mmCIF file with all atom_site columns, C-alpha atoms in Angstrom:
data_model
loop_
_atom_site.group_PDB
_atom_site.id
_atom_site.type_symbol
_atom_site.label_atom_id
_atom_site.label_alt_id
_atom_site.label_comp_id
_atom_site.label_asym_id
_atom_site.label_entity_id
_atom_site.label_seq_id
_atom_site.pdbx_PDB_ins_code
_atom_site.Cartn_x
_atom_site.Cartn_y
_atom_site.Cartn_z
_atom_site.occupancy
_atom_site.B_iso_or_equiv
_atom_site.pdbx_formal_charge
_atom_site.auth_seq_id
_atom_site.auth_comp_id
_atom_site.auth_asym_id
_atom_site.auth_atom_id
_atom_site.pdbx_PDB_model_num
ATOM 1   C CA . MET A 1 1   ? 19.025  37.050 7.182  1.00 93.00 ? 4   MET A CA 1
ATOM 2   C CA . LYS A 1 2   ? 18.038  39.012 10.276 1.00 96.00 ? 5   LYS A CA 1
ATOM 3   C CA . TYR A 1 3   ? 14.546  39.628 11.600 1.00 97.00 ? 6   TYR A CA 1
ATOM 4   C CA . PHE A 1 4   ? 13.353  41.547 14.644 1.00 97.00 ? 7   PHE A CA 1
ATOM 5   C CA . ALA A 1 5   ? 10.990  39.789 17.043 1.00 98.00 ? 8   ALA A CA 1
ATOM 6   C CA . SER A 1 6   ? 10.068  39.450 20.710 1.00 98.00 ? 9   SER A CA 1
ATOM 7   C CA . GLY A 1 7   ? 8.965   35.823 20.840 1.00 98.00 ? 10  GLY A CA 1
ATOM 8   C CA . LEU A 1 8   ? 9.320   32.541 18.965 1.00 98.00 ? 11  LEU A CA 1
ATOM 9   C CA . LEU A 1 9   ? 6.413   30.100 18.630 1.00 99.00 ? 12  LEU A CA 1
ATOM 10  C CA . PHE A 1 10  ? 7.350   26.579 17.517 1.00 98.00 ? 13  PHE A CA 1
ATOM 11  C CA . ASP A 1 11  ? 5.227   23.770 16.205 1.00 98.00 ? 14  ASP A CA 1
ATOM 12  C CA . ASN A 1 12  ? 6.632   20.511 17.560 1.00 97.00 ? 15  ASN A CA 1
ATOM 13  C CA . ASP A 1 13  ? 6.192   17.520 15.242 1.00 95.00 ? 16  ASP A CA 1
ATOM 14  C CA . GLY A 1 14  ? 8.074   18.089 12.003 1.00 95.00 ? 17  GLY A CA 1
ATOM 15  C CA . VAL A 1 15  ? 9.794   21.248 13.264 1.00 98.00 ? 18  VAL A CA 1
ATOM 16  C CA . LEU A 1 16  ? 11.483  20.320 16.538 1.00 98.00 ? 19  LEU A CA 1
ATOM 17  C CA . VAL A 1 17  ? 11.011  16.552 16.570 1.00 97.00 ? 20  VAL A CA 1
ATOM 18  C CA . ASP A 1 18  ? 10.552  13.626 14.214 1.00 96.00 ? 21  ASP A CA 1
ATOM 19  C CA . SER A 1 19  ? 7.622   11.514 15.406 1.00 91.00 ? 22  SER A CA 1
ATOM 20  C CA . HIS A 1 20  ? 6.290   10.734 11.945 1.00 87.00 ? 23  HIS A CA 1
ATOM 21  C CA . GLN A 1 21  ? 6.959   7.026  11.712 1.00 86.00 ? 24  GLN A CA 1
ATOM 22  C CA . ALA A 1 22  ? 5.742   6.327  15.231 1.00 86.00 ? 25  ALA A CA 1
ATOM 23  C CA . ALA A 1 23  ? 2.566   8.314  14.610 1.00 87.00 ? 26  ALA A CA 1
ATOM 24  C CA . ASN A 1 24  ? 1.958   6.575  11.291 1.00 86.00 ? 27  ASN A CA 1
ATOM 25  C CA . VAL A 1 25  ? 2.157   3.164  12.957 1.00 88.00 ? 28  VAL A CA 1
ATOM 26  C CA . ALA A 1 26  ? -0.237  4.298  15.692 1.00 90.00 ? 29  ALA A CA 1
ATOM 27  C CA . TRP A 1 27  ? -2.759  5.745  13.243 1.00 89.00 ? 30  TRP A CA 1
ATOM 28  C CA . SER A 1 28  ? -2.572  2.702  10.966 1.00 90.00 ? 31  SER A CA 1
ATOM 29  C CA . GLN A 1 29  ? -3.457  0.487  13.910 1.00 93.00 ? 32  GLN A CA 1
ATOM 30  C CA . TRP A 1 30  ? -6.257  2.859  14.919 1.00 93.00 ? 33  TRP A CA 1
ATOM 31  C CA . ALA A 1 31  ? -7.660  2.890  11.378 1.00 91.00 ? 34  ALA A CA 1
ATOM 32  C CA . SER A 1 32  ? -7.751  -0.905 11.284 1.00 93.00 ? 35  SER A CA 1
ATOM 33  C CA . GLU A 1 33  ? -9.951  -0.811 14.371 1.00 95.00 ? 36  GLU A CA 1
ATOM 34  C CA . PHE A 1 34  ? -12.213 2.174  13.697 1.00 94.00 ? 37  PHE A CA 1
ATOM 35  C CA . ALA A 1 35  ? -11.946 3.506  10.128 1.00 90.00 ? 38  ALA A CA 1
ATOM 36  C CA . PRO A 1 36  ? -10.520 0.975  7.629  1.00 92.00 ? 39  PRO A CA 1
ATOM 37  C CA . ASN A 1 37  ? -10.498 3.452  4.720  1.00 87.00 ? 40  ASN A CA 1
ATOM 38  C CA . PHE A 1 38  ? -8.694  6.243  6.611  1.00 87.00 ? 41  PHE A CA 1
ATOM 39  C CA . LYS A 1 39  ? -5.135  7.053  5.529  1.00 85.00 ? 42  LYS A CA 1
ATOM 40  C CA . TRP A 1 40  ? -3.400  9.285  8.063  1.00 80.00 ? 43  TRP A CA 1
ATOM 41  C CA . ASP A 1 41  ? -0.111  9.775  6.205  1.00 79.00 ? 44  ASP A CA 1
ATOM 42  C CA . VAL A 1 42  ? -1.244  12.502 3.787  1.00 83.00 ? 45  VAL A CA 1
ATOM 43  C CA . PRO A 1 43  ? -0.335  16.213 3.888  1.00 80.00 ? 46  PRO A CA 1
ATOM 44  C CA . GLU A 1 44  ? -3.797  17.483 4.798  1.00 78.00 ? 47  GLU A CA 1
ATOM 45  C CA . ASN A 1 45  ? -3.724  15.590 8.107  1.00 75.00 ? 48  ASN A CA 1
ATOM 46  C CA . ALA A 1 46  ? -0.415  17.063 9.247  1.00 79.00 ? 49  ALA A CA 1
ATOM 47  C CA . GLY A 1 47  ? -0.603  19.423 12.191 1.00 79.00 ? 50  GLY A CA 1
ATOM 48  C CA . VAL A 1 48  ? -4.254  18.698 12.990 1.00 85.00 ? 51  VAL A CA 1
ATOM 49  C CA . ARG A 1 49  ? -5.362  17.573 16.465 1.00 90.00 ? 52  ARG A CA 1
ATOM 50  C CA . ALA A 1 50  ? -6.021  13.850 16.849 1.00 89.00 ? 53  ALA A CA 1
ATOM 51  C CA . GLU A 1 51  ? -9.431  14.496 18.376 1.00 92.00 ? 54  GLU A CA 1
ATOM 52  C CA . ASP A 1 52  ? -10.469 16.515 15.327 1.00 92.00 ? 55  ASP A CA 1
ATOM 53  C CA . LYS A 1 53  ? -9.457  13.684 12.966 1.00 88.00 ? 56  LYS A CA 1
ATOM 54  C CA . VAL A 1 54  ? -11.273 11.149 15.144 1.00 93.00 ? 57  VAL A CA 1
ATOM 55  C CA . ARG A 1 55  ? -14.473 13.213 14.981 1.00 93.00 ? 58  ARG A CA 1
ATOM 56  C CA . GLU A 1 56  ? -14.297 13.163 11.190 1.00 90.00 ? 59  GLU A CA 1
ATOM 57  C CA . HIS A 1 57  ? -14.228 9.377  11.012 1.00 92.00 ? 60  HIS A CA 1
ATOM 58  C CA . VAL A 1 58  ? -16.401 7.998  13.810 1.00 94.00 ? 61  VAL A CA 1
ATOM 59  C CA . GLY A 1 59  ? -19.868 8.802  15.062 1.00 93.00 ? 62  GLY A CA 1
ATOM 60  C CA . PRO A 1 60  ? -20.549 10.563 18.381 1.00 94.00 ? 63  PRO A CA 1
ATOM 61  C CA . GLU A 1 61  ? -21.356 7.263  20.073 1.00 95.00 ? 64  GLU A CA 1
ATOM 62  C CA . LEU A 1 62  ? -17.831 5.965  19.381 1.00 94.00 ? 65  LEU A CA 1
ATOM 63  C CA . PHE A 1 63  ? -15.895 9.190  19.843 1.00 95.00 ? 66  PHE A CA 1
ATOM 64  C CA . GLU A 1 64  ? -14.734 8.710  23.441 1.00 96.00 ? 67  GLU A CA 1
ATOM 65  C CA . VAL A 1 65  ? -13.563 5.133  22.903 1.00 97.00 ? 68  VAL A CA 1
ATOM 66  C CA . ALA A 1 66  ? -11.889 5.935  19.585 1.00 94.00 ? 69  ALA A CA 1
ATOM 67  C CA . ASN A 1 67  ? -10.209 9.084  20.913 1.00 93.00 ? 70  ASN A CA 1
ATOM 68  C CA . ASN A 1 68  ? -8.901  7.277  23.988 1.00 95.00 ? 71  ASN A CA 1
ATOM 69  C CA . ARG A 1 69  ? -7.530  4.542  21.740 1.00 95.00 ? 72  ARG A CA 1
ATOM 70  C CA . ILE A 1 70  ? -5.477  6.843  19.490 1.00 92.00 ? 73  ILE A CA 1
ATOM 71  C CA . ASN A 1 71  ? -4.187  8.663  22.561 1.00 93.00 ? 74  ASN A CA 1
ATOM 72  C CA . GLU A 1 72  ? -3.105  5.320  24.004 1.00 95.00 ? 75  GLU A CA 1
ATOM 73  C CA . LEU A 1 73  ? -1.408  4.209  20.781 1.00 95.00 ? 76  LEU A CA 1
ATOM 74  C CA . GLU A 1 74  ? 0.449   7.483  20.237 1.00 93.00 ? 77  GLU A CA 1
ATOM 75  C CA . GLN A 1 75  ? 1.533   7.707  23.867 1.00 95.00 ? 78  GLN A CA 1
ATOM 76  C CA . ALA A 1 76  ? 2.972   4.179  23.672 1.00 94.00 ? 79  ALA A CA 1
ATOM 77  C CA . SER A 1 77  ? 5.186   5.198  20.732 1.00 92.00 ? 80  SER A CA 1
ATOM 78  C CA . ALA A 1 78  ? 6.251   8.616  22.082 1.00 92.00 ? 81  ALA A CA 1
ATOM 79  C CA . GLY A 1 79  ? 9.607   7.248  23.241 1.00 92.00 ? 82  GLY A CA 1
ATOM 80  C CA . GLU A 1 80  ? 10.652  6.755  19.610 1.00 92.00 ? 83  GLU A CA 1
ATOM 81  C CA . THR A 1 81  ? 10.652  10.529 18.999 1.00 95.00 ? 84  THR A CA 1
ATOM 82  C CA . LEU A 1 82  ? 13.945  12.098 17.890 1.00 96.00 ? 85  LEU A CA 1
ATOM 83  C CA . ALA A 1 83  ? 15.115  15.706 17.806 1.00 98.00 ? 86  ALA A CA 1
ATOM 84  C CA . LEU A 1 84  ? 15.424  17.257 14.358 1.00 98.00 ? 87  LEU A CA 1
ATOM 85  C CA . ALA A 1 85  ? 18.555  19.051 13.178 1.00 98.00 ? 88  ALA A CA 1
ATOM 86  C CA . GLY A 1 86  ? 19.334  22.214 15.127 1.00 98.00 ? 89  GLY A CA 1
ATOM 87  C CA . ALA A 1 87  ? 16.459  21.846 17.606 1.00 98.00 ? 90  ALA A CA 1
ATOM 88  C CA . VAL A 1 88  ? 18.467  20.983 20.722 1.00 98.00 ? 91  VAL A CA 1
ATOM 89  C CA . GLU A 1 89  ? 21.081  23.643 20.037 1.00 98.00 ? 92  GLU A CA 1
ATOM 90  C CA . LEU A 1 90  ? 18.520  26.368 19.381 1.00 98.00 ? 93  LEU A CA 1
ATOM 91  C CA . LEU A 1 91  ? 16.090  25.675 22.214 1.00 98.00 ? 94  LEU A CA 1
ATOM 92  C CA . THR A 1 92  ? 18.777  25.275 24.859 1.00 98.00 ? 95  THR A CA 1
ATOM 93  C CA . SER A 1 93  ? 20.272  28.624 23.819 1.00 98.00 ? 96  SER A CA 1
ATOM 94  C CA . LEU A 1 94  ? 17.020  30.559 24.227 1.00 98.00 ? 97  LEU A CA 1
ATOM 95  C CA . THR A 1 95  ? 16.070  32.640 27.252 1.00 98.00 ? 98  THR A CA 1
ATOM 96  C CA . PRO A 1 96  ? 12.999  31.274 29.074 1.00 98.00 ? 99  PRO A CA 1
ATOM 97  C CA . GLY A 1 97  ? 9.977   33.454 28.451 1.00 98.00 ? 100 GLY A CA 1
ATOM 98  C CA . THR A 1 98  ? 11.002  34.331 24.892 1.00 98.00 ? 101 THR A CA 1
ATOM 99  C CA . TRP A 1 99  ? 9.742   31.147 23.252 1.00 98.00 ? 102 TRP A CA 1
ATOM 100 C CA . THR A 1 100 ? 7.244   28.345 23.540 1.00 98.00 ? 103 THR A CA 1
ATOM 101 C CA . VAL A 1 101 ? 5.899   25.318 21.737 1.00 98.00 ? 104 VAL A CA 1
ATOM 102 C CA . CYS A 1 102 ? 2.359   25.266 20.308 1.00 98.00 ? 105 CYS A CA 1
ATOM 103 C CA . THR A 1 103 ? 1.575   21.647 19.470 1.00 97.00 ? 106 THR A CA 1
ATOM 104 C CA . SER A 1 104 ? -1.606  19.935 18.317 1.00 95.00 ? 107 SER A CA 1
ATOM 105 C CA . ALA A 1 105 ? -0.734  16.923 20.472 1.00 94.00 ? 108 ALA A CA 1
ATOM 106 C CA . ASN A 1 106 ? -2.487  16.495 23.809 1.00 95.00 ? 109 ASN A CA 1
ATOM 107 C CA . ALA A 1 107 ? -0.617  17.557 26.943 1.00 96.00 ? 110 ALA A CA 1
ATOM 108 C CA . ASN A 1 108 ? 0.753   14.121 27.862 1.00 95.00 ? 111 ASN A CA 1
ATOM 109 C CA . LEU A 1 109 ? 1.865   13.298 24.327 1.00 95.00 ? 112 LEU A CA 1
ATOM 110 C CA . GLY A 1 110 ? 3.365   16.712 23.655 1.00 96.00 ? 113 GLY A CA 1
ATOM 111 C CA . ARG A 1 111 ? 5.434   16.588 26.821 1.00 97.00 ? 114 ARG A CA 1
ATOM 112 C CA . ALA A 1 112 ? 6.481   12.991 26.224 1.00 95.00 ? 115 ALA A CA 1
ATOM 113 C CA . ARG A 1 113 ? 7.724   13.700 22.715 1.00 96.00 ? 116 ARG A CA 1
ATOM 114 C CA . LEU A 1 114 ? 9.726   16.744 23.799 1.00 97.00 ? 117 LEU A CA 1
ATOM 115 C CA . ALA A 1 115 ? 11.259  14.782 26.669 1.00 97.00 ? 118 ALA A CA 1
ATOM 116 C CA . ALA A 1 116 ? 12.101  11.780 24.476 1.00 96.00 ? 119 ALA A CA 1
ATOM 117 C CA . ALA A 1 117 ? 13.891  14.094 22.039 1.00 97.00 ? 120 ALA A CA 1
ATOM 118 C CA . GLY A 1 118 ? 15.920  15.672 24.846 1.00 97.00 ? 121 GLY A CA 1
ATOM 119 C CA . LEU A 1 119 ? 14.313  19.087 24.418 1.00 98.00 ? 122 LEU A CA 1
ATOM 120 C CA . PRO A 1 120 ? 13.366  21.517 27.190 1.00 98.00 ? 123 PRO A CA 1
ATOM 121 C CA . ILE A 1 121 ? 9.670   21.864 27.997 1.00 98.00 ? 124 ILE A CA 1
ATOM 122 C CA . PRO A 1 122 ? 8.683   25.537 28.278 1.00 98.00 ? 125 PRO A CA 1
ATOM 123 C CA . ALA A 1 123 ? 6.471   26.683 31.140 1.00 98.00 ? 126 ALA A CA 1
ATOM 124 C CA . GLU A 1 124 ? 4.247   28.357 28.538 1.00 98.00 ? 127 GLU A CA 1
ATOM 125 C CA . LEU A 1 125 ? 3.668   25.156 26.510 1.00 98.00 ? 128 LEU A CA 1
ATOM 126 C CA . VAL A 1 126 ? 0.424   25.157 24.499 1.00 98.00 ? 129 VAL A CA 1
ATOM 127 C CA . THR A 1 127 ? -1.134  21.790 23.613 1.00 98.00 ? 130 THR A CA 1
ATOM 128 C CA . GLY A 1 128 ? -4.261  20.630 21.863 1.00 96.00 ? 131 GLY A CA 1
ATOM 129 C CA . ASP A 1 129 ? -5.941  20.365 25.253 1.00 96.00 ? 132 ASP A CA 1
ATOM 130 C CA . ASP A 1 130 ? -5.562  24.097 25.892 1.00 98.00 ? 133 ASP A CA 1
ATOM 131 C CA . VAL A 1 131 ? -7.670  25.406 23.013 1.00 97.00 ? 134 VAL A CA 1
ATOM 132 C CA . GLN A 1 132 ? -11.249 25.007 21.900 1.00 95.00 ? 135 GLN A CA 1
ATOM 133 C CA . ARG A 1 133 ? -10.202 25.067 18.246 1.00 97.00 ? 136 ARG A CA 1
ATOM 134 C CA . GLY A 1 134 ? -7.008  23.504 16.939 1.00 96.00 ? 137 GLY A CA 1
ATOM 135 C CA . LYS A 1 135 ? -4.979  24.350 13.842 1.00 96.00 ? 138 LYS A CA 1
ATOM 136 C CA . PRO A 1 136 ? -5.763  25.583 11.160 1.00 96.00 ? 139 PRO A CA 1
ATOM 137 C CA . PHE A 1 137 ? -7.603  27.971 13.509 1.00 97.00 ? 140 PHE A CA 1
ATOM 138 C CA . PRO A 1 138 ? -5.327  30.625 15.056 1.00 98.00 ? 141 PRO A CA 1
ATOM 139 C CA . ASP A 1 139 ? -6.130  29.736 18.681 1.00 98.00 ? 142 ASP A CA 1
ATOM 140 C CA . PRO A 1 140 ? -2.898  27.831 19.510 1.00 98.00 ? 143 PRO A CA 1
ATOM 141 C CA . TYR A 1 141 ? -0.639  30.646 18.336 1.00 98.00 ? 144 TYR A CA 1
ATOM 142 C CA . LEU A 1 142 ? -2.783  33.367 19.861 1.00 98.00 ? 145 LEU A CA 1
ATOM 143 C CA . LEU A 1 143 ? -2.574  31.556 23.192 1.00 98.00 ? 146 LEU A CA 1
ATOM 144 C CA . GLY A 1 144 ? 1.173   31.018 22.822 1.00 98.00 ? 147 GLY A CA 1
ATOM 145 C CA . ALA A 1 145 ? 1.767   34.732 22.287 1.00 98.00 ? 148 ALA A CA 1
ATOM 146 C CA . GLU A 1 146 ? -0.544  35.560 25.185 1.00 98.00 ? 149 GLU A CA 1
ATOM 147 C CA . ARG A 1 147 ? 1.282   33.225 27.560 1.00 98.00 ? 150 ARG A CA 1
ATOM 148 C CA . LEU A 1 148 ? 4.583   34.834 26.627 1.00 98.00 ? 151 LEU A CA 1
ATOM 149 C CA . GLY A 1 149 ? 3.041   38.279 27.116 1.00 98.00 ? 152 GLY A CA 1
ATOM 150 C CA . PHE A 1 150 ? 3.667   39.436 23.542 1.00 98.00 ? 153 PHE A CA 1
ATOM 151 C CA . ASP A 1 151 ? 1.512   40.815 20.771 1.00 98.00 ? 154 ASP A CA 1
ATOM 152 C CA . PRO A 1 152 ? 1.198   38.142 18.045 1.00 98.00 ? 155 PRO A CA 1
ATOM 153 C CA . ALA A 1 153 ? 2.563   40.681 15.544 1.00 98.00 ? 156 ALA A CA 1
ATOM 154 C CA . ASP A 1 154 ? 5.851   40.638 17.474 1.00 98.00 ? 157 ASP A CA 1
ATOM 155 C CA . CYS A 1 155 ? 6.179   36.846 17.248 1.00 98.00 ? 158 CYS A CA 1
ATOM 156 C CA . VAL A 1 156 ? 7.630   34.440 14.697 1.00 98.00 ? 159 VAL A CA 1
ATOM 157 C CA . VAL A 1 157 ? 6.016   31.053 14.012 1.00 98.00 ? 160 VAL A CA 1
ATOM 158 C CA . PHE A 1 158 ? 7.974   27.991 12.855 1.00 98.00 ? 161 PHE A CA 1
ATOM 159 C CA . GLU A 1 159 ? 5.770   25.446 11.067 1.00 98.00 ? 162 GLU A CA 1
ATOM 160 C CA . ASP A 1 160 ? 6.002   22.550 8.631  1.00 96.00 ? 163 ASP A CA 1
ATOM 161 C CA . ALA A 1 161 ? 2.316   21.809 8.013  1.00 93.00 ? 164 ALA A CA 1
ATOM 162 C CA . PRO A 1 162 ? -0.088  23.837 5.850  1.00 94.00 ? 165 PRO A CA 1
ATOM 163 C CA . ALA A 1 163 ? -2.668  23.781 8.660  1.00 94.00 ? 166 ALA A CA 1
ATOM 164 C CA . GLY A 1 164 ? -0.137  25.262 11.065 1.00 96.00 ? 167 GLY A CA 1
ATOM 165 C CA . VAL A 1 165 ? 1.048   27.875 8.598  1.00 97.00 ? 168 VAL A CA 1
ATOM 166 C CA . GLU A 1 166 ? -2.568  28.935 8.113  1.00 97.00 ? 169 GLU A CA 1
ATOM 167 C CA . ALA A 1 167 ? -3.006  29.136 11.882 1.00 98.00 ? 170 ALA A CA 1
ATOM 168 C CA . GLY A 1 168 ? 0.026   31.413 12.187 1.00 98.00 ? 171 GLY A CA 1
ATOM 169 C CA . ILE A 1 169 ? -1.160  33.684 9.398  1.00 98.00 ? 172 ILE A CA 1
ATOM 170 C CA . GLU A 1 170 ? -4.657  33.896 10.864 1.00 98.00 ? 173 GLU A CA 1
ATOM 171 C CA . ALA A 1 171 ? -3.152  34.713 14.274 1.00 98.00 ? 174 ALA A CA 1
ATOM 172 C CA . GLY A 1 172 ? -1.532  37.776 12.735 1.00 98.00 ? 175 GLY A CA 1
ATOM 173 C CA . VAL A 1 173 ? 2.043   36.915 13.666 1.00 98.00 ? 176 VAL A CA 1
ATOM 174 C CA . GLY A 1 174 ? 4.825   38.996 12.216 1.00 98.00 ? 177 GLY A CA 1
ATOM 175 C CA . LEU A 1 175 ? 6.512   36.180 10.299 1.00 98.00 ? 178 LEU A CA 1
ATOM 176 C CA . VAL A 1 176 ? 5.702   32.551 9.478  1.00 98.00 ? 179 VAL A CA 1
ATOM 177 C CA . ILE A 1 177 ? 8.756   30.435 8.710  1.00 98.00 ? 180 ILE A CA 1
ATOM 178 C CA . GLY A 1 178 ? 8.158   27.127 6.966  1.00 98.00 ? 181 GLY A CA 1
ATOM 179 C CA . VAL A 1 179 ? 10.484  24.306 7.987  1.00 98.00 ? 182 VAL A CA 1
ATOM 180 C CA . SER A 1 180 ? 11.547  21.506 5.595  1.00 96.00 ? 183 SER A CA 1
ATOM 181 C CA . GLU A 1 181 ? 10.579  20.834 1.999  1.00 95.00 ? 184 GLU A CA 1
ATOM 182 C CA . ARG A 1 182 ? 7.081   19.931 3.175  1.00 93.00 ? 185 ARG A CA 1
ATOM 183 C CA . ALA A 1 183 ? 6.440   23.616 3.779  1.00 96.00 ? 186 ALA A CA 1
ATOM 184 C CA . LEU A 1 184 ? 7.271   24.669 0.221  1.00 95.00 ? 187 LEU A CA 1
ATOM 185 C CA . ALA A 1 185 ? 3.649   24.177 -0.822 1.00 92.00 ? 188 ALA A CA 1
ATOM 186 C CA . SER A 1 186 ? 2.392   26.311 2.072  1.00 94.00 ? 189 SER A CA 1
ATOM 187 C CA . MET A 1 187 ? 1.857   30.068 2.333  1.00 97.00 ? 190 MET A CA 1
ATOM 188 C CA . ALA A 1 188 ? 4.811   30.539 4.708  1.00 98.00 ? 191 ALA A CA 1
ATOM 189 C CA . ASP A 1 189 ? 6.698   33.819 4.284  1.00 98.00 ? 192 ASP A CA 1
ATOM 190 C CA . LEU A 1 190 ? 9.934   31.917 3.796  1.00 97.00 ? 193 LEU A CA 1
ATOM 191 C CA . VAL A 1 191 ? 11.007  28.290 4.001  1.00 98.00 ? 194 VAL A CA 1
ATOM 192 C CA . ILE A 1 192 ? 14.172  26.835 5.559  1.00 98.00 ? 195 ILE A CA 1
ATOM 193 C CA . LYS A 1 193 ? 15.711  23.351 5.605  1.00 98.00 ? 196 LYS A CA 1
ATOM 194 C CA . ASP A 1 194 ? 15.827  23.001 9.381  1.00 98.00 ? 197 ASP A CA 1
ATOM 195 C CA . LEU A 1 195 ? 16.749  24.912 12.540 1.00 98.00 ? 198 LEU A CA 1
ATOM 196 C CA . SER A 1 196 ? 20.525  24.500 12.195 1.00 98.00 ? 199 SER A CA 1
ATOM 197 C CA . GLY A 1 197 ? 22.553  27.656 12.787 1.00 98.00 ? 200 GLY A CA 1
ATOM 198 C CA . ILE A 1 198 ? 19.608  29.787 13.890 1.00 98.00 ? 201 ILE A CA 1
ATOM 199 C CA . THR A 1 199 ? 20.156  32.174 16.818 1.00 98.00 ? 202 THR A CA 1
ATOM 200 C CA . PHE A 1 200 ? 17.850  34.504 18.759 1.00 98.00 ? 203 PHE A CA 1
ATOM 201 C CA . ASP A 1 201 ? 18.881  36.952 21.476 1.00 97.00 ? 204 ASP A CA 1
ATOM 202 C CA . GLY A 1 202 ? 15.400  38.123 22.394 1.00 97.00 ? 205 GLY A CA 1
ATOM 203 C CA . GLU A 1 203 ? 15.396  40.833 19.751 1.00 97.00 ? 206 GLU A CA 1
ATOM 204 C CA . VAL A 1 204 ? 17.218  39.673 16.637 1.00 98.00 ? 207 VAL A CA 1
ATOM 205 C CA . LEU A 1 205 ? 16.488  36.351 14.911 1.00 98.00 ? 208 LEU A CA 1
ATOM 206 C CA . PHE A 1 206 ? 19.334  35.247 12.650 1.00 98.00 ? 209 PHE A CA 1
ATOM 207 C CA . ILE A 1 207 ? 18.834  32.611 9.945  1.00 97.00 ? 210 ILE A CA 1
ATOM 208 C CA . PRO A 1 208 ? 21.810  31.484 7.823  1.00 97.00 ? 211 PRO A CA 1
ATOM 209 C CA . ASP A 1 209 ? 21.329  32.225 4.130  1.00 95.00 ? 212 ASP A CA 1
ATOM 210 C CA . LYS A 1 210 ? 22.349  28.656 3.247  1.00 95.00 ? 213 LYS A CA 1
ATOM 211 C CA . SER A 1 211 ? 19.345  27.333 5.161  1.00 96.00 ? 214 SER A CA 1
ATOM 212 C CA . ARG A 1 212 ? 16.785  29.047 2.960  1.00 97.00 ? 215 ARG A CA 1
ATOM 213 C CA . LEU A 1 213 ? 14.784  26.928 0.499  1.00 97.00 ? 216 LEU A CA 1
ATOM 214 C CA . ARG A 1 214 ? 12.409  29.692 -0.574 1.00 94.00 ? 217 ARG A CA 1
#
């Protein structure tokens, strides 16, 4: 499969890196302290900024303390992050300025997880700190395209979470590619197993047929 594009916009967690277990431990600890009935490890929470989840479960008077606490817990576990299949090979083959990462994590956490996984950190990195509204709003992907200097319609988004897929669609990107079986329930244009075997020369994006799940 070949697609024409100018820029690639990647979600991080679940697309480039596996931070799931570390994040689940952090959120479980946070819930025990601030929101005993909150279960983080459900699909609807995937891809959403931590600060937005905190706001849902604590009052304004506790927000700063609770938000600082989850940031502390997730940062402490960032070193456990691993690269997912094909991520290192793909990102290290790309020309700077043709791709970036648009993560819901804050700047420190996003950078720490990329570094722990041995992945390059793009100069155009977009984090949850950079936007007023996080996914499922389109702001992260609109800003990613803007920082690369491309029209969103000329960009491809790689996402695993329904919230992120919605953000890509709302941003008006040319193609939203779902990554992993988790994305099968989303509205992604197509879904692939992982990033293995994918190439991009700045114009043509190639995806092996064997990678396609839908």
